[in-house]
Amino acid sequence: MEFEKYVTLWEKVGLDAQGMLNGAKGRQTSYEGIFKSEKNRPNAIKEFSDWAIDAFATERVEEIYNAKQNGQKLIGTLCIYVPDEIIFAANAMSTGLCAGSEAGLMHAEKYLPRNTCSLIKGFFGLTFMKLCPFIELSDLIVGETTCDGKKKAYDIYNKDIKNMYVMEIPQCKRPADRELLLTEFKRFAKQIEELTGNKLTVKSLKAGIKKVNEKRKAMLRFMETRKAENPPISGKDSLLLHQFSTLFDVEKFTQGINKIADELEDRASKNIGISDSKKPRFLVTGCPMASPNWKVYDIVEKAGGVIVSEESCTGMRAISNLTKEEGDTVDELIENIVDRYFKIDCACFTPNDERIDNITQMAKKFNVDGVINYALMFCTPFTTENFRVEQALSKANIPSLTIETNYSKEDSEQIKLRVEAFLEMIHK
Ligand code: BJ8
C-alpha cells in the first residue's frame, strides 16, 4: 500500500502525518512477522486482513472523512456498553477508540497515575500523539462509568483535553439497576438525536438493531467453527477480526465476515485446520486486547498452543446475545436494547457470578485443555476477579495460567517461559 498518498488527508484530519506513516509501516512489519508467516491460513482471512490492516488507517479514514463532509456524524466509543443500535438508527457512524498501542503512554502519565492500565493510558497517549484518526474525527466521544480508572480519567479528559459524553453504567444487576440503564440509554438516544438532527423512529431503530444483530450473527458463525477438533482459524486471526469489528462500516464488515465464515465452515466440514497435528487448546479470558495488542496470542501460538475462543470484549462478550427486533414503539425497542446490554458480564459488576459460570461453560463448549486468564496490570476489576475465576476453574479441573501484563514487550520472554511450562504441564 502506498501510504504516502494519504498524508494530505491525515494532515487535514489534524493527525501527525509522519507519525501515521511510521505507524502504518511498523504495523505492516509486525503483521508480516506475526500473521503472514502463519501456514494454512484460510484465503478469505488472508484477503480480508491483508486489506484491513492498512485500510483502517487509510481507506476507512477517507470514507469517514467524506461521509462527514456530507453531514454524517461519527461517534467514538470506549466500551461495548455503548449501544451501536441507537447510533445506527440515527444514521451516524460508530467506531471503537480503545487503544492497544504503546505510543504516548509516557505522555499519558502527565495526567494519569503511573498505575493506570495500558488501555486507558493508550487512549490518552494516542490523543496527545495525534495518531488516532478516529479520535480526531469523532463528533462525540462516549465514555462510561465502568471501572474507577476510566471514570476518573474521563473526568480529566473531558475537562482538560476534549469534550466527551459520559454514560452511567450500573454496577449491580438488581431491578433498580436495569432502570438506571434504561434512563441512561434514553438520555443517550436524546443526545444522539440532537447531535445528528435525526429523530429515532420505530423503523430506524429496527434497522439499527438489525444491522448490529447481523454483525453479531456473522461473528458467531465464525466463532462456532473454532469448536472443530482441528480449528480452521488461528486464535491470532480471530483476535484480529474482533479488533477490526469496531473500525469498519458495519454492513461491509458483516459481508466480509460472512464470506470468511463460509470458508471456515467448509474447511471445518472437511477437517481442514490450521495445523497438521493436534495442538493444546486454550480459552482466553479477561481484559479486552485492542489492536495492535497481539503479544500473548503470538507467544501462546508460537509455543505450540491454539486459542479457540475468548471470554472478553474482544471476543464473545461483545457478540453474545442478540437484541430482540420485535416492537411497536420506540420505547419498546429501547427496552429490548437494554435487555440485551444488561446481560453483559464485565468484571465491573458485583456480584458477577454469571461471568464465573460462563467461563467454565465456555471452557467445556470449546473443549479446551486450559484457560489463559489475562489481565492488564492495574486493572482492579479483572485482577481481583481472577481469584474467583481460578477457584472455579480448579473446581472444574480445568488448568489455568494467569498472566498480568501491559503493552510493553519487556516481559515477553518471561511470559514465554511461563506459557511453555504451562503447555508442558498440560502434555503430561
Ligand atoms: S464491558 S471490559 S470494554 S469496561 S482494563 S479500562 S476494566 S482498568 S476495558 Fe472494558 Fe467495557 Fe468492561 Fe468490556 Fe478498566 Fe480494566 Fe483498564 Fe478496562
Coordinates of C-alpha atoms and ligand atoms in Angstrom, one line a residue:
M1 CA 0.0 0.0 0.0
E2 CA 1.2 3.5 -0.8
F3 CA 0.7 5.2 2.5
E4 CA 2.2 8.5 1.2
K5 CA -0.9 9.3 -0.8
Y6 CA -2.9 9.6 2.5
V7 CA -0.5 12.2 4.0
T8 CA -2.6 15.2 2.9
L9 CA -5.8 13.6 4.3
W10 CA -4.1 12.8 7.6
E11 CA -2.9 16.4 7.8
K12 CA -6.4 17.6 7.1
V13 CA -7.8 15.5 9.8
G14 CA -5.3 17.0 12.3
L15 CA -3.0 14.0 12.6
D16 CA 0.8 13.8 12.9
A17 CA 1.2 12.6 9.3
Q18 CA 4.8 11.5 9.8
G19 CA 3.8 9.5 12.9
M20 CA 0.9 7.9 11.0
L21 CA 3.3 6.9 8.2
N22 CA 5.8 5.4 10.6
G23 CA 2.9 3.7 12.5
A24 CA 1.5 2.2 9.3
K25 CA 4.9 0.9 8.2
G26 CA 5.6 -0.5 11.6
R27 CA 2.2 -2.2 11.8
Q28 CA 2.9 -3.8 8.4
T29 CA 6.2 -5.2 9.6
S30 CA 4.6 -6.7 12.8
Y31 CA 1.7 -8.0 10.8
E32 CA 4.1 -9.8 8.4
G33 CA 6.0 -11.3 11.3
I34 CA 3.0 -12.4 13.3
F35 CA 0.2 -13.2 10.8
K36 CA 1.6 -13.6 7.3
S37 CA 4.2 -16.1 8.3
E38 CA 1.4 -18.5 9.5
K39 CA 0.8 -21.7 7.5
N40 CA -2.6 -22.9 6.3
R41 CA -4.3 -19.5 6.7
P42 CA -7.7 -19.5 5.1
N43 CA -7.8 -17.5 1.8
A44 CA -10.7 -15.3 2.9
I45 CA -8.9 -14.3 6.0
K46 CA -5.7 -13.5 4.1
E47 CA -7.6 -11.4 1.7
F48 CA -9.7 -9.5 4.3
S49 CA -6.9 -9.0 6.9
D50 CA -4.2 -8.1 4.3
W51 CA -6.6 -5.3 3.2
A52 CA -8.0 -4.3 6.6
I53 CA -4.6 -3.9 8.4
D54 CA -3.8 -0.9 6.1
A55 CA -7.3 0.2 5.2
F56 CA -8.5 1.1 8.7
A57 CA -5.9 4.0 8.7
T58 CA -6.3 4.9 5.1
E59 CA -9.5 4.0 3.1
R60 CA -11.7 3.9 6.1
V61 CA -10.4 7.3 7.3
E62 CA -11.2 8.7 3.8
E63 CA -14.6 7.1 3.9
I64 CA -15.5 8.6 7.3
Y65 CA -14.0 12.0 6.2
N66 CA -16.2 12.1 3.1
A67 CA -19.3 11.0 5.0
K68 CA -18.7 13.8 7.5
Q69 CA -18.4 16.3 4.7
N70 CA -21.9 15.1 3.7
G71 CA -23.2 15.7 7.2
Q72 CA -22.9 12.3 8.8
K73 CA -21.6 12.1 12.4
L74 CA -19.0 9.8 13.9
I75 CA -19.4 8.5 17.4
G76 CA -16.3 7.2 19.1
T77 CA -16.9 4.6 21.8
L78 CA -14.7 3.1 24.5
C79 CA -16.8 0.2 25.8
I80 CA -19.1 -2.5 24.4
Y81 CA -21.8 -1.0 26.7
V82 CA -22.4 1.8 24.2
P83 CA -25.4 0.7 22.1
D84 CA -24.5 0.9 18.4
E85 CA -28.2 0.1 17.6
I86 CA -29.1 3.7 18.7
I87 CA -26.1 5.2 16.8
F88 CA -27.0 3.5 13.5
A89 CA -30.7 4.3 14.0
A90 CA -29.8 8.0 13.8
N91 CA -27.8 7.4 10.7
A92 CA -24.5 8.1 12.5
M93 CA -21.3 6.0 12.2
S94 CA -19.7 4.3 15.2
T95 CA -16.0 3.4 15.9
G96 CA -14.1 1.8 18.7
L97 CA -11.4 4.0 20.3
C98 CA -9.8 1.5 22.6
A99 CA -6.0 1.7 22.2
G100 CA -3.7 -1.3 22.2
S101 CA -0.5 0.5 21.3
E102 CA 2.3 1.7 23.4
A103 CA 2.5 5.1 21.7
G104 CA 2.3 8.0 24.0
L105 CA 2.0 6.0 27.3
M106 CA 4.6 8.3 28.9
H107 CA 2.7 11.4 27.8
A108 CA -0.4 10.0 29.4
E109 CA 1.4 9.8 32.7
K110 CA 1.4 13.6 32.8
Y111 CA -2.3 13.4 33.5
L112 CA -2.8 9.9 35.0
P113 CA -1.2 8.0 37.8
R114 CA 1.5 5.5 36.6
N115 CA -0.5 2.7 38.0
T116 CA -3.3 3.2 35.4
C117 CA -4.0 0.3 33.0
S118 CA -2.4 0.5 29.5
L119 CA -5.8 0.6 27.8
I120 CA -6.7 3.9 29.5
K121 CA -3.2 5.4 29.1
G122 CA -3.1 4.2 25.5
F123 CA -6.3 6.3 24.7
F124 CA -4.8 9.4 26.3
G125 CA -1.4 8.7 24.6
L126 CA -2.9 8.4 21.1
T127 CA -4.8 11.7 21.6
F128 CA -1.6 13.5 22.6
M129 CA 0.5 12.0 19.8
K130 CA -2.3 12.8 17.2
L131 CA -2.0 9.2 16.0
C132 CA -5.7 8.1 16.1
P133 CA -7.8 9.3 13.1
F134 CA -10.9 8.1 14.8
I135 CA -10.3 10.2 17.9
E136 CA -9.7 13.3 15.7
L137 CA -12.8 12.6 13.5
S138 CA -15.2 11.8 16.3
D139 CA -18.1 14.3 16.8
L140 CA -18.8 12.7 20.2
I141 CA -16.6 10.5 22.3
V142 CA -18.6 8.3 24.6
G143 CA -17.2 7.1 27.9
E144 CA -18.9 5.1 30.6
T145 CA -18.6 4.6 34.3
T146 CA -17.5 1.0 34.3
C147 CA -14.2 0.9 36.3
D148 CA -12.8 3.6 38.5
G149 CA -9.8 4.1 36.3
K150 CA -11.9 5.0 33.3
K151 CA -14.4 7.0 35.4
K152 CA -11.7 9.3 36.8
A153 CA -9.7 9.5 33.6
Y154 CA -12.8 10.6 31.6
D155 CA -13.2 13.5 34.1
I156 CA -9.8 14.7 33.3
Y157 CA -10.1 14.1 29.5
N158 CA -13.5 15.8 29.4
K159 CA -12.3 19.0 31.3
D160 CA -8.8 19.4 30.0
I161 CA -8.5 17.7 26.6
K162 CA -11.7 17.2 24.6
N163 CA -15.4 17.2 25.2
M164 CA -16.9 13.8 25.8
Y165 CA -20.2 12.3 26.9
V166 CA -20.2 10.0 29.9
M167 CA -22.8 7.4 30.3
E168 CA -23.5 5.9 33.7
I169 CA -23.4 2.1 33.8
P170 CA -24.8 0.3 36.9
Q171 CA -22.5 -2.0 38.8
C172 CA -25.2 -4.4 40.1
K173 CA -27.9 -6.4 38.4
R174 CA -31.0 -5.6 40.5
P175 CA -34.2 -4.2 39.0
A176 CA -33.3 -0.7 40.1
D177 CA -30.0 -1.1 38.1
R178 CA -31.9 -2.0 35.0
E179 CA -34.0 1.1 35.4
L180 CA -30.8 3.2 35.6
L181 CA -29.5 1.6 32.4
L182 CA -32.9 2.4 30.7
T183 CA -32.7 6.0 31.8
E184 CA -29.1 6.3 30.6
F185 CA -29.9 4.7 27.2
K186 CA -32.8 7.1 26.8
R187 CA -30.6 10.1 27.7
F188 CA -28.0 8.8 25.2
A189 CA -30.7 8.4 22.5
K190 CA -31.7 12.0 23.0
Q191 CA -28.1 13.2 22.8
I192 CA -27.6 11.3 19.5
E193 CA -30.9 12.7 18.1
E194 CA -29.7 16.3 19.0
L195 CA -26.3 15.7 17.5
T196 CA -27.5 14.2 14.3
G197 CA -30.7 16.1 13.9
N198 CA -32.4 12.7 13.2
K199 CA -35.3 11.6 15.3
L200 CA -35.4 7.9 16.2
T201 CA -38.4 6.1 14.8
V202 CA -39.7 2.5 15.1
K203 CA -38.4 1.9 11.5
S204 CA -35.0 3.4 12.0
L205 CA -34.5 1.7 15.4
K206 CA -35.5 -1.7 13.9
A207 CA -33.0 -1.1 11.1
G208 CA -30.3 -0.2 13.6
I209 CA -31.0 -3.3 15.7
K210 CA -30.9 -5.5 12.6
K211 CA -27.6 -4.1 11.4
V212 CA -25.9 -4.9 14.8
N213 CA -27.6 -8.3 15.1
E214 CA -26.4 -9.3 11.6
K215 CA -22.9 -8.4 12.5
R216 CA -23.1 -10.4 15.7
K217 CA -24.6 -13.4 13.9
A218 CA -21.8 -13.3 11.3
M219 CA -19.2 -13.2 14.1
L220 CA -20.9 -16.0 16.0
R221 CA -20.8 -18.1 12.8
F222 CA -17.0 -17.9 12.6
M223 CA -16.6 -18.4 16.4
E224 CA -18.6 -21.6 16.2
T225 CA -16.2 -23.1 13.6
R226 CA -13.4 -22.8 16.2
K227 CA -15.0 -25.7 18.2
A228 CA -13.7 -28.1 15.5
E229 CA -11.1 -30.6 16.6
N230 CA -8.7 -29.0 14.2
P231 CA -9.7 -25.3 14.3
P232 CA -9.9 -23.8 10.8
I233 CA -8.6 -20.4 12.0
S234 CA -5.9 -19.5 14.4
G235 CA -6.5 -17.5 17.7
K236 CA -4.4 -14.7 16.3
D237 CA -6.5 -14.3 13.2
S238 CA -9.7 -14.5 15.3
L239 CA -8.5 -11.8 17.6
L240 CA -7.6 -9.6 14.6
L241 CA -11.2 -9.9 13.3
H242 CA -12.6 -8.9 16.7
Q243 CA -10.2 -5.9 16.7
F244 CA -11.4 -4.9 13.3
S245 CA -15.0 -5.3 14.2
T246 CA -15.5 -1.8 15.6
L247 CA -13.5 0.0 13.0
F248 CA -15.2 -0.5 9.6
D249 CA -18.6 0.2 8.1
V250 CA -20.9 -2.3 9.8
E251 CA -22.6 -3.6 6.7
K252 CA -19.3 -4.1 4.7
F253 CA -17.7 -5.7 7.7
T254 CA -20.6 -8.1 8.1
Q255 CA -20.4 -9.1 4.5
G256 CA -16.6 -9.7 4.9
I257 CA -17.1 -11.9 8.0
N258 CA -19.9 -13.9 6.4
K259 CA -17.5 -14.7 3.5
I260 CA -14.9 -15.7 5.9
A261 CA -17.4 -17.9 7.8
D262 CA -18.4 -19.6 4.6
E263 CA -14.8 -20.7 4.0
L264 CA -14.3 -21.7 7.7
E265 CA -17.5 -23.8 7.8
D266 CA -16.4 -25.5 4.6
R267 CA -12.9 -26.2 6.0
A268 CA -14.3 -27.4 9.3
S269 CA -16.7 -29.8 7.5
K270 CA -13.7 -31.3 5.6
N271 CA -11.5 -31.3 8.7
I272 CA -9.0 -28.9 7.2
G273 CA -7.4 -26.9 10.0
I274 CA -4.5 -24.5 10.6
S275 CA -2.3 -27.3 11.8
D276 CA -1.2 -30.8 10.7
S277 CA -1.1 -32.1 14.3
K278 CA -3.4 -31.8 17.3
K279 CA -2.5 -28.8 19.4
P280 CA -3.4 -28.0 23.0
R281 CA -6.5 -25.8 23.0
F282 CA -7.0 -22.7 25.1
L283 CA -9.7 -20.2 26.1
V284 CA -8.5 -16.7 26.8
T285 CA -10.5 -14.8 29.5
G286 CA -10.3 -11.3 30.9
C287 CA -9.5 -7.8 29.7
P288 CA -10.0 -6.8 26.1
M289 CA -7.0 -6.7 23.7
A290 CA -7.3 -3.7 21.5
S291 CA -5.2 -3.6 18.2
P292 CA -2.2 -4.0 18.0
N293 CA -2.0 -5.8 21.2
W294 CA -1.1 -9.3 19.9
K295 CA 1.6 -10.2 22.4
V296 CA 0.0 -13.0 24.4
Y297 CA -1.6 -14.7 21.4
D298 CA 1.6 -14.6 19.5
I299 CA 3.5 -16.2 22.4
V300 CA 0.9 -18.9 23.1
E301 CA 0.5 -19.9 19.4
K302 CA 4.3 -19.8 18.6
A303 CA 4.8 -22.0 21.7
G304 CA 2.6 -24.7 20.1
G305 CA -0.9 -24.0 21.5
V306 CA -4.0 -22.8 19.7
I307 CA -6.5 -20.3 21.2
V308 CA -10.0 -21.4 20.3
S309 CA -12.2 -18.8 22.0
E310 CA -12.1 -15.7 24.1
E311 CA -14.3 -14.7 27.0
S312 CA -13.6 -11.0 26.6
C313 CA -14.8 -7.8 25.0
T314 CA -12.6 -8.7 22.0
G315 CA -14.4 -11.9 21.9
M316 CA -17.7 -13.5 22.9
R317 CA -18.7 -10.8 25.4
A318 CA -19.1 -8.3 22.6
I319 CA -21.2 -10.6 20.4
S320 CA -23.2 -12.9 22.7
N321 CA -27.0 -12.3 22.8
L322 CA -28.9 -10.6 20.0
T323 CA -31.2 -7.7 20.6
K324 CA -34.9 -8.6 20.1
E325 CA -36.1 -7.0 16.9
E326 CA -39.9 -7.0 17.5
G327 CA -41.6 -4.0 19.0
D328 CA -44.3 -1.4 18.1
T329 CA -42.9 1.7 19.7
V330 CA -39.5 3.4 20.1
D331 CA -39.8 2.8 23.9
E332 CA -40.4 -0.9 23.5
L333 CA -37.4 -1.2 21.2
I334 CA -35.1 0.7 23.6
E335 CA -36.3 -1.7 26.3
N336 CA -35.2 -4.6 24.1
I337 CA -31.8 -2.9 23.7
V338 CA -31.5 -2.5 27.5
D339 CA -32.4 -6.2 28.0
R340 CA -29.6 -7.2 25.7
Y341 CA -26.9 -4.9 27.2
F342 CA -27.9 -5.7 30.8
K343 CA -26.7 -9.3 30.3
I344 CA -23.0 -8.1 29.7
D345 CA -20.9 -9.6 32.5
C346 CA -18.0 -7.2 32.7
A347 CA -15.9 -7.6 35.9
C348 CA -17.0 -4.2 36.9
F349 CA -20.2 -5.8 38.2
T350 CA -20.8 -7.2 41.7
P351 CA -21.7 -9.9 42.3
N352 CA -20.7 -11.3 38.9
D353 CA -21.5 -15.0 39.2
E354 CA -22.7 -15.0 35.6
R355 CA -19.1 -14.4 34.3
I356 CA -17.6 -17.1 36.5
D357 CA -20.2 -19.7 35.3
N358 CA -19.8 -18.5 31.7
I359 CA -16.1 -19.1 31.8
T360 CA -16.4 -22.8 32.9
Q361 CA -19.2 -23.4 30.5
M362 CA -17.2 -21.9 27.6
A363 CA -14.1 -24.0 28.6
K364 CA -16.3 -27.1 28.2
K365 CA -18.1 -26.0 25.0
F366 CA -14.8 -25.2 23.2
N367 CA -13.3 -28.4 24.7
V368 CA -10.2 -26.6 25.9
D369 CA -7.2 -28.1 27.7
G370 CA -6.6 -24.9 29.7
V371 CA -7.5 -21.3 30.2
I372 CA -5.2 -18.3 29.8
N373 CA -6.6 -15.8 32.3
Y374 CA -5.4 -12.5 31.0
A375 CA -5.5 -9.2 32.8
L376 CA -3.9 -5.8 32.3
M377 CA -1.7 -4.6 35.1
F378 CA -3.6 -2.2 37.4
C379 CA -7.0 -3.4 36.2
T380 CA -8.6 -3.8 39.6
P381 CA -11.9 -5.4 38.4
F382 CA -10.3 -8.2 36.4
T383 CA -7.2 -8.8 38.5
T384 CA -9.4 -9.1 41.6
E385 CA -11.9 -11.3 39.9
N386 CA -9.1 -13.6 38.9
F387 CA -9.3 -15.2 42.4
R388 CA -12.8 -16.4 41.8
V389 CA -12.1 -17.4 38.2
E390 CA -9.1 -19.5 39.3
Q391 CA -11.1 -21.1 42.1
A392 CA -14.0 -22.1 39.7
L393 CA -11.6 -23.5 37.1
S394 CA -9.7 -25.5 39.6
K395 CA -13.0 -26.9 41.0
A396 CA -13.9 -27.9 37.4
N397 CA -10.4 -29.5 37.0
I398 CA -9.5 -27.1 34.2
P399 CA -5.9 -25.9 34.3
S400 CA -5.4 -22.2 34.2
L401 CA -2.5 -19.7 33.8
T402 CA -3.0 -16.2 35.0
I403 CA -1.0 -13.6 33.0
E404 CA -0.9 -10.0 34.3
T405 CA 0.9 -7.7 31.8
N406 CA 0.9 -4.4 30.0
Y407 CA 1.6 -3.2 26.4
S408 CA 5.4 -3.3 26.7
K409 CA 7.5 -6.2 25.2
E410 CA 9.8 -6.2 28.3
D411 CA 8.1 -9.2 29.9
S412 CA 7.7 -11.2 26.6
E413 CA 10.5 -13.6 27.5
Q414 CA 9.1 -14.2 31.0
I415 CA 5.6 -14.8 29.6
K416 CA 7.0 -17.2 27.0
L417 CA 8.7 -19.3 29.7
R418 CA 5.6 -19.5 31.8
V419 CA 3.5 -20.4 28.8
E420 CA 5.9 -23.2 27.8
A421 CA 5.9 -24.6 31.3
F422 CA 2.1 -24.5 31.2
L423 CA 2.0 -26.3 27.9
E424 CA 4.4 -28.9 29.3
M425 CA 2.2 -29.4 32.4
I426 CA -0.8 -30.0 30.1
H427 CA 1.0 -32.5 28.0
K428 CA 1.8 -34.7 31.0
Ligands
BJ8_1 S1 -17.5 -4.0 29.3 S2 -14.2 -5.0 30.0 S3 -15.0 -2.7 27.3 S4 -15.3 -1.7 30.7 S5 -8.7 -3.0 31.5 S6 -10.2 0.2 31.4 S7 -11.8 -2.5 33.1 S8 -8.9 -0.9 34.4 S9 -11.9 -2.3 29.4 FE1 -14.0 -2.9 29.4 FE2 -16.5 -2.2 28.9 FE3 -15.9 -3.9 30.8 FE4 -15.6 -4.6 28.3 FE5 -10.8 -0.5 33.4 FE6 -9.7 -2.8 33.5 FE7 -8.5 -0.9 32.2 FE8 -10.7 -2.0 31.3

